[in-house]
CSV table of N, CA and C and ligand atoms in Angstrom, one decimal:
chain,number,residue,atom,x,y,z
A,840,MET,N,1.7,33.2,29.9
A,840,MET,CA,0.6,32.7,29.1
A,840,MET,C,-0.5,33.7,29.1
A,841,ARG,N,-0.8,34.2,30.3
A,841,ARG,CA,-1.9,35.2,30.4
A,841,ARG,C,-1.6,36.4,29.6
A,842,SER,N,-0.3,36.9,29.7
A,842,SER,CA,0.1,38.1,29.0
A,842,SER,C,0.0,37.9,27.5
A,843,LEU,N,0.4,36.7,27.1
A,843,LEU,CA,0.3,36.3,25.7
A,843,LEU,C,-1.1,36.4,25.2
A,844,ARG,N,-2.1,35.9,25.9
A,844,ARG,CA,-3.5,35.9,25.5
A,844,ARG,C,-4.0,37.3,25.5
A,845,GLU,N,-3.7,38.1,26.5
A,845,GLU,CA,-4.1,39.5,26.6
A,845,GLU,C,-3.6,40.3,25.4
A,846,LYS,N,-2.3,40.1,25.1
A,846,LYS,CA,-1.8,40.9,24.0
A,846,LYS,C,-2.3,40.4,22.7
A,847,LEU,N,-2.5,39.2,22.5
A,847,LEU,CA,-3.1,38.6,21.3
A,847,LEU,C,-4.5,39.1,21.1
A,848,ALA,N,-5.3,39.1,22.2
A,848,ALA,CA,-6.7,39.6,22.1
A,848,ALA,C,-6.7,41.1,21.7
A,849,LEU,N,-5.8,41.9,22.3
A,849,LEU,CA,-5.7,43.3,21.9
A,849,LEU,C,-5.3,43.5,20.5
A,850,ALA,N,-4.4,42.7,20.0
A,850,ALA,CA,-3.9,42.8,18.6
A,850,ALA,C,-5.1,42.4,17.7
A,851,ASN,N,-5.8,41.3,17.9
A,851,ASN,CA,-6.8,40.9,17.1
A,851,ASN,C,-8.0,41.9,17.0
A,852,GLN,N,-8.2,42.6,18.1
A,852,GLN,CA,-9.2,43.6,18.2
A,852,GLN,C,-8.8,44.8,17.3
A,853,LYS,N,-7.6,45.3,17.5
A,853,LYS,CA,-7.1,46.4,16.8
A,853,LYS,C,-6.9,46.2,15.3
A,854,LEU,N,-6.5,45.0,15.0
A,854,LEU,CA,-6.2,44.7,13.6
A,854,LEU,C,-7.5,44.1,12.9
A,855,GLU,N,-8.5,43.8,13.7
A,855,GLU,CA,-9.7,43.2,13.2
A,855,GLU,C,-9.4,41.9,12.5
A,856,ARG,N,-8.7,41.1,13.1
A,856,ARG,CA,-8.3,39.8,12.6
A,856,ARG,C,-8.6,38.7,13.7
A,857,ASN,N,-8.3,37.5,13.4
A,857,ASN,CA,-8.4,36.5,14.4
A,857,ASN,C,-7.2,35.5,14.3
A,858,TYR,N,-6.1,36.2,14.6
A,858,TYR,CA,-4.9,35.4,14.5
A,858,TYR,C,-4.8,34.3,15.7
A,859,PRO,N,-4.4,33.2,15.4
A,859,PRO,CA,-4.4,32.1,16.4
A,859,PRO,C,-3.3,32.3,17.4
A,860,GLU,N,-3.5,31.6,18.5
A,860,GLU,CA,-2.6,31.7,19.6
A,860,GLU,C,-1.3,30.9,19.4
A,861,PRO,N,-0.1,31.5,19.5
A,861,PRO,CA,1.1,30.8,19.2
A,861,PRO,C,1.3,29.8,20.4
A,862,LYS,N,2.1,28.8,20.0
A,862,LYS,CA,2.5,27.8,21.0
A,862,LYS,C,3.6,28.4,21.9
A,863,LEU,N,3.6,28.2,23.2
A,863,LEU,CA,4.7,28.6,24.0
A,863,LEU,C,5.5,27.4,24.4
A,864,VAL,N,6.8,27.5,24.1
A,864,VAL,CA,7.7,26.3,24.4
A,864,VAL,C,8.8,26.8,25.3
A,865,TYR,N,9.0,26.1,26.4
A,865,TYR,CA,10.0,26.6,27.4
A,865,TYR,C,11.3,25.8,27.2
A,866,GLN,N,11.9,26.0,26.1
A,866,GLN,CA,13.2,25.4,25.9
A,866,GLN,C,14.2,26.2,25.2
A,867,GLN,N,14.1,27.5,25.3
A,867,GLN,CA,15.2,28.4,24.8
A,867,GLN,C,16.4,28.3,25.7
A,868,ARG,N,17.6,28.1,25.1
A,868,ARG,CA,18.8,27.9,25.9
A,868,ARG,C,19.7,29.1,25.7
A,869,GLY,N,20.8,29.2,26.5
A,869,GLY,CA,21.8,30.2,26.3
A,869,GLY,C,21.3,31.5,26.9
A,870,THR,N,21.8,32.6,26.2
A,870,THR,CA,21.5,34.0,26.8
A,870,THR,C,20.3,34.6,26.2
A,871,ALA,N,19.7,34.0,25.2
A,871,ALA,CA,18.5,34.7,24.7
A,871,ALA,C,17.3,34.4,25.6
A,872,ALA,N,16.5,35.5,25.8
A,872,ALA,CA,15.4,35.4,26.7
A,872,ALA,C,14.3,34.6,25.9
A,873,GLY,N,14.1,34.9,24.6
A,873,GLY,CA,13.1,34.3,23.9
A,873,GLY,C,13.4,34.4,22.4
A,874,THR,N,12.7,33.5,21.6
A,874,THR,CA,12.8,33.6,20.2
A,874,THR,C,11.5,33.3,19.6
A,875,ALA,N,11.2,33.8,18.4
A,875,ALA,CA,10.0,33.5,17.7
A,875,ALA,C,10.3,32.7,16.5
A,876,TRP,N,9.5,31.6,16.3
A,876,TRP,CA,9.7,30.7,15.2
A,876,TRP,C,8.5,30.7,14.3
A,877,LEU,N,8.8,31.3,13.1
A,877,LEU,CA,7.7,31.5,12.2
A,877,LEU,C,7.0,30.3,11.6
A,878,ASN,N,7.9,29.3,11.2
A,878,ASN,CA,7.4,28.1,10.5
A,878,ASN,C,6.5,27.3,11.4
A,879,THR,N,6.9,27.2,12.7
A,879,THR,CA,6.1,26.4,13.6
A,879,THR,C,5.1,27.3,14.4
A,880,TYR,N,5.2,28.6,14.2
A,880,TYR,CA,4.3,29.6,14.9
A,880,TYR,C,4.4,29.4,16.4
A,881,GLU,N,5.6,29.4,16.9
A,881,GLU,CA,5.8,29.2,18.3
A,881,GLU,C,6.8,30.2,18.9
A,882,ILE,N,6.6,30.4,20.2
A,882,ILE,CA,7.6,31.3,20.9
A,882,ILE,C,8.3,30.4,21.9
A,883,ARG,N,9.6,30.5,21.8
A,883,ARG,CA,10.4,29.7,22.8
A,883,ARG,C,10.9,30.7,23.9
A,884,LEU,N,10.7,30.3,25.1
A,884,LEU,CA,11.1,31.1,26.2
A,884,LEU,C,12.2,30.4,27.0
A,885,ASN,N,13.1,31.2,27.5
A,885,ASN,CA,14.2,30.7,28.3
A,885,ASN,C,13.7,30.4,29.8
A,886,PRO,N,13.6,29.2,30.2
A,886,PRO,CA,13.0,28.9,31.5
A,886,PRO,C,13.8,29.4,32.7
A,887,VAL,N,15.1,29.5,32.5
A,887,VAL,CA,16.0,30.0,33.6
A,887,VAL,C,15.7,31.5,33.8
A,888,LEU,N,15.7,32.2,32.7
A,888,LEU,CA,15.5,33.7,32.8
A,888,LEU,C,14.1,34.0,33.2
A,889,LEU,N,13.2,33.2,32.7
A,889,LEU,CA,11.7,33.4,33.1
A,889,LEU,C,11.5,33.3,34.6
A,890,MET,N,12.1,32.3,35.2
A,890,MET,CA,12.0,32.1,36.6
A,890,MET,C,12.4,33.4,37.4
A,891,GLU,N,13.5,34.0,36.9
A,891,GLU,CA,14.1,35.1,37.6
A,891,GLU,C,13.6,36.4,37.2
A,892,ASN,N,12.8,36.5,36.1
A,892,ASN,CA,12.4,37.8,35.6
A,892,ASN,C,11.0,37.8,35.1
A,893,GLN,N,10.1,37.2,35.9
A,893,GLN,CA,8.7,37.0,35.4
A,893,GLN,C,8.1,38.3,34.9
A,894,GLN,N,8.3,39.4,35.6
A,894,GLN,CA,7.7,40.6,35.2
A,894,GLN,C,8.2,41.1,33.8
A,895,ALA,N,9.5,41.0,33.7
A,895,ALA,CA,10.1,41.5,32.4
A,895,ALA,C,9.6,40.6,31.2
A,896,PHE,N,9.4,39.4,31.5
A,896,PHE,CA,8.8,38.5,30.4
A,896,PHE,C,7.4,39.0,30.1
A,897,ILE,N,6.6,39.3,31.1
A,897,ILE,CA,5.3,39.7,30.8
A,897,ILE,C,5.3,41.0,30.1
A,898,ASP,N,6.1,42.0,30.5
A,898,ASP,CA,6.1,43.3,30.0
A,898,ASP,C,6.8,43.4,28.6
A,899,GLU,N,7.8,42.6,28.4
A,899,GLU,CA,8.7,42.8,27.3
A,899,GLU,C,8.9,41.6,26.4
A,900,VAL,N,9.4,40.5,27.0
A,900,VAL,CA,9.8,39.4,26.1
A,900,VAL,C,8.7,38.8,25.3
A,901,VAL,N,7.6,38.5,26.0
A,901,VAL,CA,6.4,37.9,25.3
A,901,VAL,C,5.9,38.8,24.2
A,902,PRO,N,5.6,40.1,24.5
A,902,PRO,CA,5.1,41.0,23.5
A,902,PRO,C,6.1,41.1,22.3
A,903,HIS,N,7.4,41.2,22.6
A,903,HIS,CA,8.4,41.3,21.6
A,903,HIS,C,8.4,40.1,20.6
A,904,GLU,N,8.3,38.9,21.2
A,904,GLU,CA,8.3,37.7,20.3
A,904,GLU,C,6.9,37.6,19.6
A,905,LEU,N,5.9,37.9,20.3
A,905,LEU,CA,4.5,37.8,19.7
A,905,LEU,C,4.4,38.8,18.5
A,906,ALA,N,5.0,40.0,18.7
A,906,ALA,CA,5.0,41.0,17.6
A,906,ALA,C,5.7,40.4,16.4
A,907,HIS,N,6.8,39.6,16.5
A,907,HIS,CA,7.4,39.0,15.4
A,907,HIS,C,6.4,38.1,14.6
A,908,LEU,N,5.7,37.3,15.4
A,908,LEU,CA,4.8,36.4,14.7
A,908,LEU,C,3.6,37.1,14.1
A,909,LEU,N,3.1,38.1,14.7
A,909,LEU,CA,2.0,38.9,14.2
A,909,LEU,C,2.4,39.7,12.9
A,910,VAL,N,3.6,40.2,13.0
A,910,VAL,CA,4.1,40.9,11.8
A,910,VAL,C,4.2,40.0,10.6
A,911,TRP,N,4.7,38.8,10.9
A,911,TRP,CA,4.8,37.8,9.8
A,911,TRP,C,3.4,37.4,9.2
A,912,LYS,N,2.5,37.2,10.1
A,912,LYS,CA,1.1,36.9,9.7
A,912,LYS,C,0.5,38.1,8.9
A,913,HIS,N,0.8,39.3,9.4
A,913,HIS,CA,0.1,40.5,8.8
A,913,HIS,C,0.8,41.0,7.6
A,914,PHE,N,2.1,41.0,7.5
A,914,PHE,CA,2.8,41.6,6.4
A,914,PHE,C,3.6,40.6,5.6
A,915,GLY,N,3.8,39.4,6.1
A,915,GLY,CA,4.7,38.5,5.4
A,915,GLY,C,6.1,38.7,5.9
A,916,ARG,N,7.0,38.4,5.0
A,916,ARG,CA,8.4,38.5,5.4
A,916,ARG,C,8.9,39.9,5.2
A,917,VAL,N,9.2,40.6,6.3
A,917,VAL,CA,9.8,41.9,6.4
A,917,VAL,C,11.0,41.9,7.3
A,918,PRO,N,11.8,43.0,7.3
A,918,PRO,CA,12.9,43.0,8.3
A,918,PRO,C,12.5,42.8,9.7
A,919,PRO,N,13.2,42.0,10.5
A,919,PRO,CA,12.7,41.5,11.8
A,919,PRO,C,12.4,42.7,12.8
A,920,HIS,N,13.2,43.7,12.8
A,920,HIS,CA,12.9,44.8,13.7
A,920,HIS,C,12.7,46.1,12.9
A,921,GLY,N,12.0,46.0,11.8
A,921,GLY,CA,11.8,47.1,11.0
A,921,GLY,C,10.5,47.9,11.4
A,922,LYS,N,10.1,48.8,10.5
A,922,LYS,CA,9.0,49.7,10.9
A,922,LYS,C,7.7,48.9,11.1
A,923,GLU,N,7.5,47.8,10.5
A,923,GLU,CA,6.2,47.0,10.7
A,923,GLU,C,6.2,46.5,12.1
A,924,TRP,N,7.4,46.0,12.5
A,924,TRP,CA,7.5,45.4,13.9
A,924,TRP,C,7.4,46.5,15.0
A,925,LYS,N,8.0,47.7,14.7
A,925,LYS,CA,7.9,48.8,15.6
A,925,LYS,C,6.4,49.2,15.8
A,926,TRP,N,5.8,49.3,14.6
A,926,TRP,CA,4.3,49.7,14.6
A,926,TRP,C,3.5,48.7,15.4
A,927,MET,N,3.8,47.4,15.2
A,927,MET,CA,3.1,46.4,15.9
A,927,MET,C,3.3,46.5,17.4
A,928,MET,N,4.5,46.7,17.8
A,928,MET,CA,4.8,46.9,19.2
A,928,MET,C,4.1,48.1,19.8
A,929,GLU,N,4.3,49.2,19.2
A,929,GLU,CA,3.9,50.5,19.8
A,929,GLU,C,2.4,50.8,19.6
A,930,SER,N,2.0,50.7,18.4
A,930,SER,CA,0.6,51.1,18.1
A,930,SER,C,-0.4,50.0,18.4
A,931,VAL,N,0.0,48.8,18.2
A,931,VAL,CA,-1.0,47.7,18.4
A,931,VAL,C,-0.9,47.1,19.8
A,932,LEU,N,0.3,46.7,20.2
A,932,LEU,CA,0.5,46.0,21.5
A,932,LEU,C,0.7,47.0,22.7
A,933,GLY,N,1.0,48.3,22.3
A,933,GLY,CA,1.2,49.3,23.4
A,933,GLY,C,2.4,49.1,24.3
A,934,VAL,N,3.5,48.6,23.6
A,934,VAL,CA,4.7,48.3,24.4
A,934,VAL,C,5.9,49.0,23.7
A,935,PRO,N,6.8,49.7,24.5
A,935,PRO,CA,7.9,50.3,23.9
A,935,PRO,C,8.7,49.4,23.0
A,936,ALA,N,9.1,49.8,21.8
A,936,ALA,CA,9.8,48.8,20.9
A,936,ALA,C,11.3,48.9,21.1
A,937,ARG,N,11.8,48.0,21.9
A,937,ARG,CA,13.2,47.9,22.0
A,937,ARG,C,13.6,46.6,21.3
A,938,ARG,N,14.8,46.7,20.6
A,938,ARG,CA,15.2,45.6,19.8
A,938,ARG,C,15.6,44.4,20.6
A,939,THR,N,16.2,44.6,21.7
A,939,THR,CA,16.7,43.5,22.6
A,939,THR,C,16.0,43.6,23.9
A,940,HIS,N,15.9,42.5,24.6
A,940,HIS,CA,15.4,42.5,25.9
A,940,HIS,C,16.4,43.2,26.9
A,941,GLN,N,15.8,43.8,27.9
A,941,GLN,CA,16.6,44.7,28.7
A,941,GLN,C,17.5,44.0,29.7
A,942,PHE,N,17.3,42.8,29.9
A,942,PHE,CA,18.1,42.2,31.0
A,942,PHE,C,18.9,41.0,30.6
A,943,GLU,N,19.9,40.7,31.3
A,943,GLU,CA,20.8,39.6,31.1
A,943,GLU,C,21.0,39.0,32.5
A,944,LEU,N,21.4,37.8,32.6
A,944,LEU,CA,21.6,37.3,33.9
A,944,LEU,C,22.9,36.4,34.0
A,945,GLU,N,23.5,36.5,35.2
A,945,GLU,CA,24.7,35.7,35.4
A,945,GLU,C,24.4,34.3,35.2
A,946,SER,N,23.2,33.8,35.5
A,946,SER,CA,23.0,32.4,35.4
A,946,SER,C,23.1,31.8,34.0
A,947,VAL,N,22.9,32.6,33.0
A,947,VAL,CA,23.0,32.1,31.7
A,947,VAL,C,24.1,32.7,30.9
A,948,ARG,N,24.7,33.7,31.5
A,948,ARG,CA,25.8,34.3,30.8
A,948,ARG,C,27.0,33.3,30.7
A,949,PRO,N,27.6,33.2,29.6
A,949,PRO,CA,28.7,32.3,29.5
A,949,PRO,C,29.8,32.7,30.5
A,950,ASN,N,30.4,31.7,31.1
A,950,ASN,CA,31.4,32.0,32.1
A,950,ASN,C,32.7,32.4,31.6
A,951,THR,N,32.8,33.5,31.0
A,951,THR,CA,34.1,34.0,30.5
A,951,THR,C,34.3,35.4,30.9
A,952,PHE,N,35.6,35.9,30.7
A,952,PHE,CA,36.0,37.2,31.0
A,952,PHE,C,36.5,37.9,29.8
A,953,PRO,N,36.0,39.2,29.6
A,953,PRO,CA,36.5,39.9,28.4
A,953,PRO,C,37.9,40.5,28.5
A,954,TYR,N,38.7,40.2,27.5
A,954,TYR,CA,40.1,40.8,27.4
A,954,TYR,C,40.2,41.5,26.1
A,955,ARG,N,41.2,42.4,26.0
A,955,ARG,CA,41.4,43.1,24.8
A,955,ARG,C,42.9,43.0,24.3
A,956,CYS,N,43.0,43.1,23.0
A,956,CYS,CA,44.4,43.3,22.4
A,956,CYS,C,44.2,44.5,21.6
A,957,LYS,N,45.1,44.7,20.6
A,957,LYS,CA,45.0,45.8,19.7
A,957,LYS,C,43.8,45.7,18.7
A,958,CYS,N,43.5,44.5,18.4
A,958,CYS,CA,42.5,44.3,17.2
A,958,CYS,C,41.1,43.8,17.6
A,959,GLN,N,41.0,43.2,18.7
A,959,GLN,CA,39.6,42.7,19.0
A,959,GLN,C,39.4,42.4,20.5
A,960,GLN,N,38.2,42.0,20.8
A,960,GLN,CA,37.9,41.5,22.1
A,960,GLN,C,38.0,40.0,22.2
A,961,HIS,N,38.5,39.5,23.3
A,961,HIS,CA,38.7,38.1,23.5
A,961,HIS,C,37.9,37.7,24.7
A,962,GLN,N,37.4,36.4,24.7
A,962,GLN,CA,36.8,35.9,25.9
A,962,GLN,C,37.7,34.8,26.5
A,963,LEU,N,38.1,35.0,27.7
A,963,LEU,CA,38.9,34.0,28.3
A,963,LEU,C,38.1,33.2,29.3
A,964,THR,N,38.3,31.9,29.4
A,964,THR,CA,37.6,31.0,30.3
A,964,THR,C,38.0,31.4,31.7
A,965,VAL,N,37.2,31.0,32.7
A,965,VAL,CA,37.5,31.3,34.1
A,965,VAL,C,38.9,30.7,34.5
A,966,ARG,N,39.2,29.5,34.0
A,966,ARG,CA,40.5,28.9,34.3
A,966,ARG,C,41.6,29.8,33.8
A,967,ARG,N,41.6,30.2,32.5
A,967,ARG,CA,42.6,31.0,32.0
A,967,ARG,C,42.7,32.4,32.6
A,968,HIS,N,41.5,33.0,32.9
A,968,HIS,CA,41.5,34.2,33.6
A,968,HIS,C,42.2,34.1,35.0
A,969,ASN,N,41.9,33.1,35.7
A,969,ASN,CA,42.5,32.9,37.0
A,969,ASN,C,44.0,32.8,36.9
A,970,ARG,N,44.5,32.1,35.9
A,970,ARG,CA,45.9,32.0,35.7
A,970,ARG,C,46.6,33.3,35.4
A,971,VAL,N,45.9,34.2,34.7
A,971,VAL,CA,46.4,35.5,34.4
A,971,VAL,C,46.4,36.3,35.7
A,972,VAL,N,45.4,36.2,36.5
A,972,VAL,CA,45.3,37.0,37.7
A,972,VAL,C,46.4,36.6,38.7
A,973,ARG,N,46.7,35.3,38.7
A,973,ARG,CA,47.7,34.8,39.6
A,973,ARG,C,49.1,35.0,39.1
A,974,GLY,N,49.2,35.6,37.9
A,974,GLY,CA,50.5,35.9,37.3
A,974,GLY,C,51.2,34.7,36.8
A,975,GLU,N,50.5,33.6,36.6
A,975,GLU,CA,51.2,32.4,36.1
A,975,GLU,C,51.5,32.4,34.6
A,976,THR,N,50.7,33.2,33.9
A,976,THR,CA,50.9,33.2,32.4
A,976,THR,C,50.3,34.4,31.8
A,977,THR,N,50.6,34.7,30.6
A,977,THR,CA,49.9,35.7,29.8
A,977,THR,C,49.4,35.0,28.5
A,978,TYR,N,48.5,35.6,27.9
A,978,TYR,CA,48.0,35.1,26.6
A,978,TYR,C,48.2,36.1,25.5
A,979,ARG,N,48.5,35.7,24.3
A,979,ARG,CA,48.6,36.6,23.2
A,979,ARG,C,47.6,36.4,22.1
A,980,CYS,N,47.3,37.5,21.4
A,980,CYS,CA,46.3,37.4,20.3
A,980,CYS,C,47.1,36.7,19.1
A,981,VAL,N,46.5,35.7,18.5
A,981,VAL,CA,47.2,35.1,17.4
A,981,VAL,C,47.2,36.0,16.1
A,982,GLN,N,46.3,37.0,16.1
A,982,GLN,CA,46.3,37.8,14.9
A,982,GLN,C,47.3,39.0,15.0
A,983,CYS,N,47.2,39.7,16.1
A,983,CYS,CA,48.1,40.9,16.2
A,983,CYS,C,49.3,40.6,17.1
A,984,GLY,N,49.4,39.5,17.9
A,984,GLY,CA,50.5,39.2,18.7
A,984,GLY,C,50.6,39.9,20.0
A,985,GLU,N,49.7,40.8,20.3
A,985,GLU,CA,49.7,41.6,21.5
A,985,GLU,C,49.2,40.8,22.7
A,986,THR,N,49.8,41.1,23.9
A,986,THR,CA,49.4,40.5,25.1
A,986,THR,C,48.0,40.9,25.4
A,987,LEU,N,47.1,39.9,25.8
A,987,LEU,CA,45.8,40.3,26.2
A,987,LEU,C,45.7,40.9,27.6
A,988,VAL,N,45.0,42.0,27.7
A,988,VAL,CA,44.8,42.6,29.0
A,988,VAL,C,43.3,42.6,29.3
A,989,PRO,N,43.0,42.5,30.6
A,989,PRO,CA,41.6,42.5,31.0
A,989,PRO,C,40.9,43.8,30.6
A,990,GLU,N,39.7,43.7,30.1
A,990,GLU,CA,38.9,44.9,29.7
A,990,GLU,C,38.5,45.6,31.0
A,991,ARG,N,38.7,46.8,31.1
A,991,ARG,CA,38.4,47.7,32.2
A,991,ARG,C,39.1,47.4,33.5
B,549,ZN,ZN1,13.3,40.5,18.1
B,550,ZN,ZN1,44.7,41.1,18.3
């Protein structure tokens, strides 16, 4: 919250505007750290990831999502991670512009294991993965027919 206010104040000062404070909602699910919602002008943060990565949220996630909202206010609809967004991140908010957040966590990562065939990557559930490891069965790709092997 404080990092949001600080970054917003900085942006308003540099842009000589008075953009309002977005609403922070703590109900982002899954593996995304945060998302920006233009219509409702809110930032949704992932509470599980936030608890475990407070500093990364302050340094990266909140500015990243705030920049999306400010770009929309300032330029209207433009590509989400285009030059306007980069400029907003680097020149206005003073944060390196990375497209995605740098961290991921076990706690929200789907519980699957990557496998490969000839044509694509597959995700096997823990239960299926364990059956392969125990040598009880193998799985085949329905597209190319090849036996799936664990990736790496
Ligand atoms: Zn983004
Ligand atoms: Zn295949």
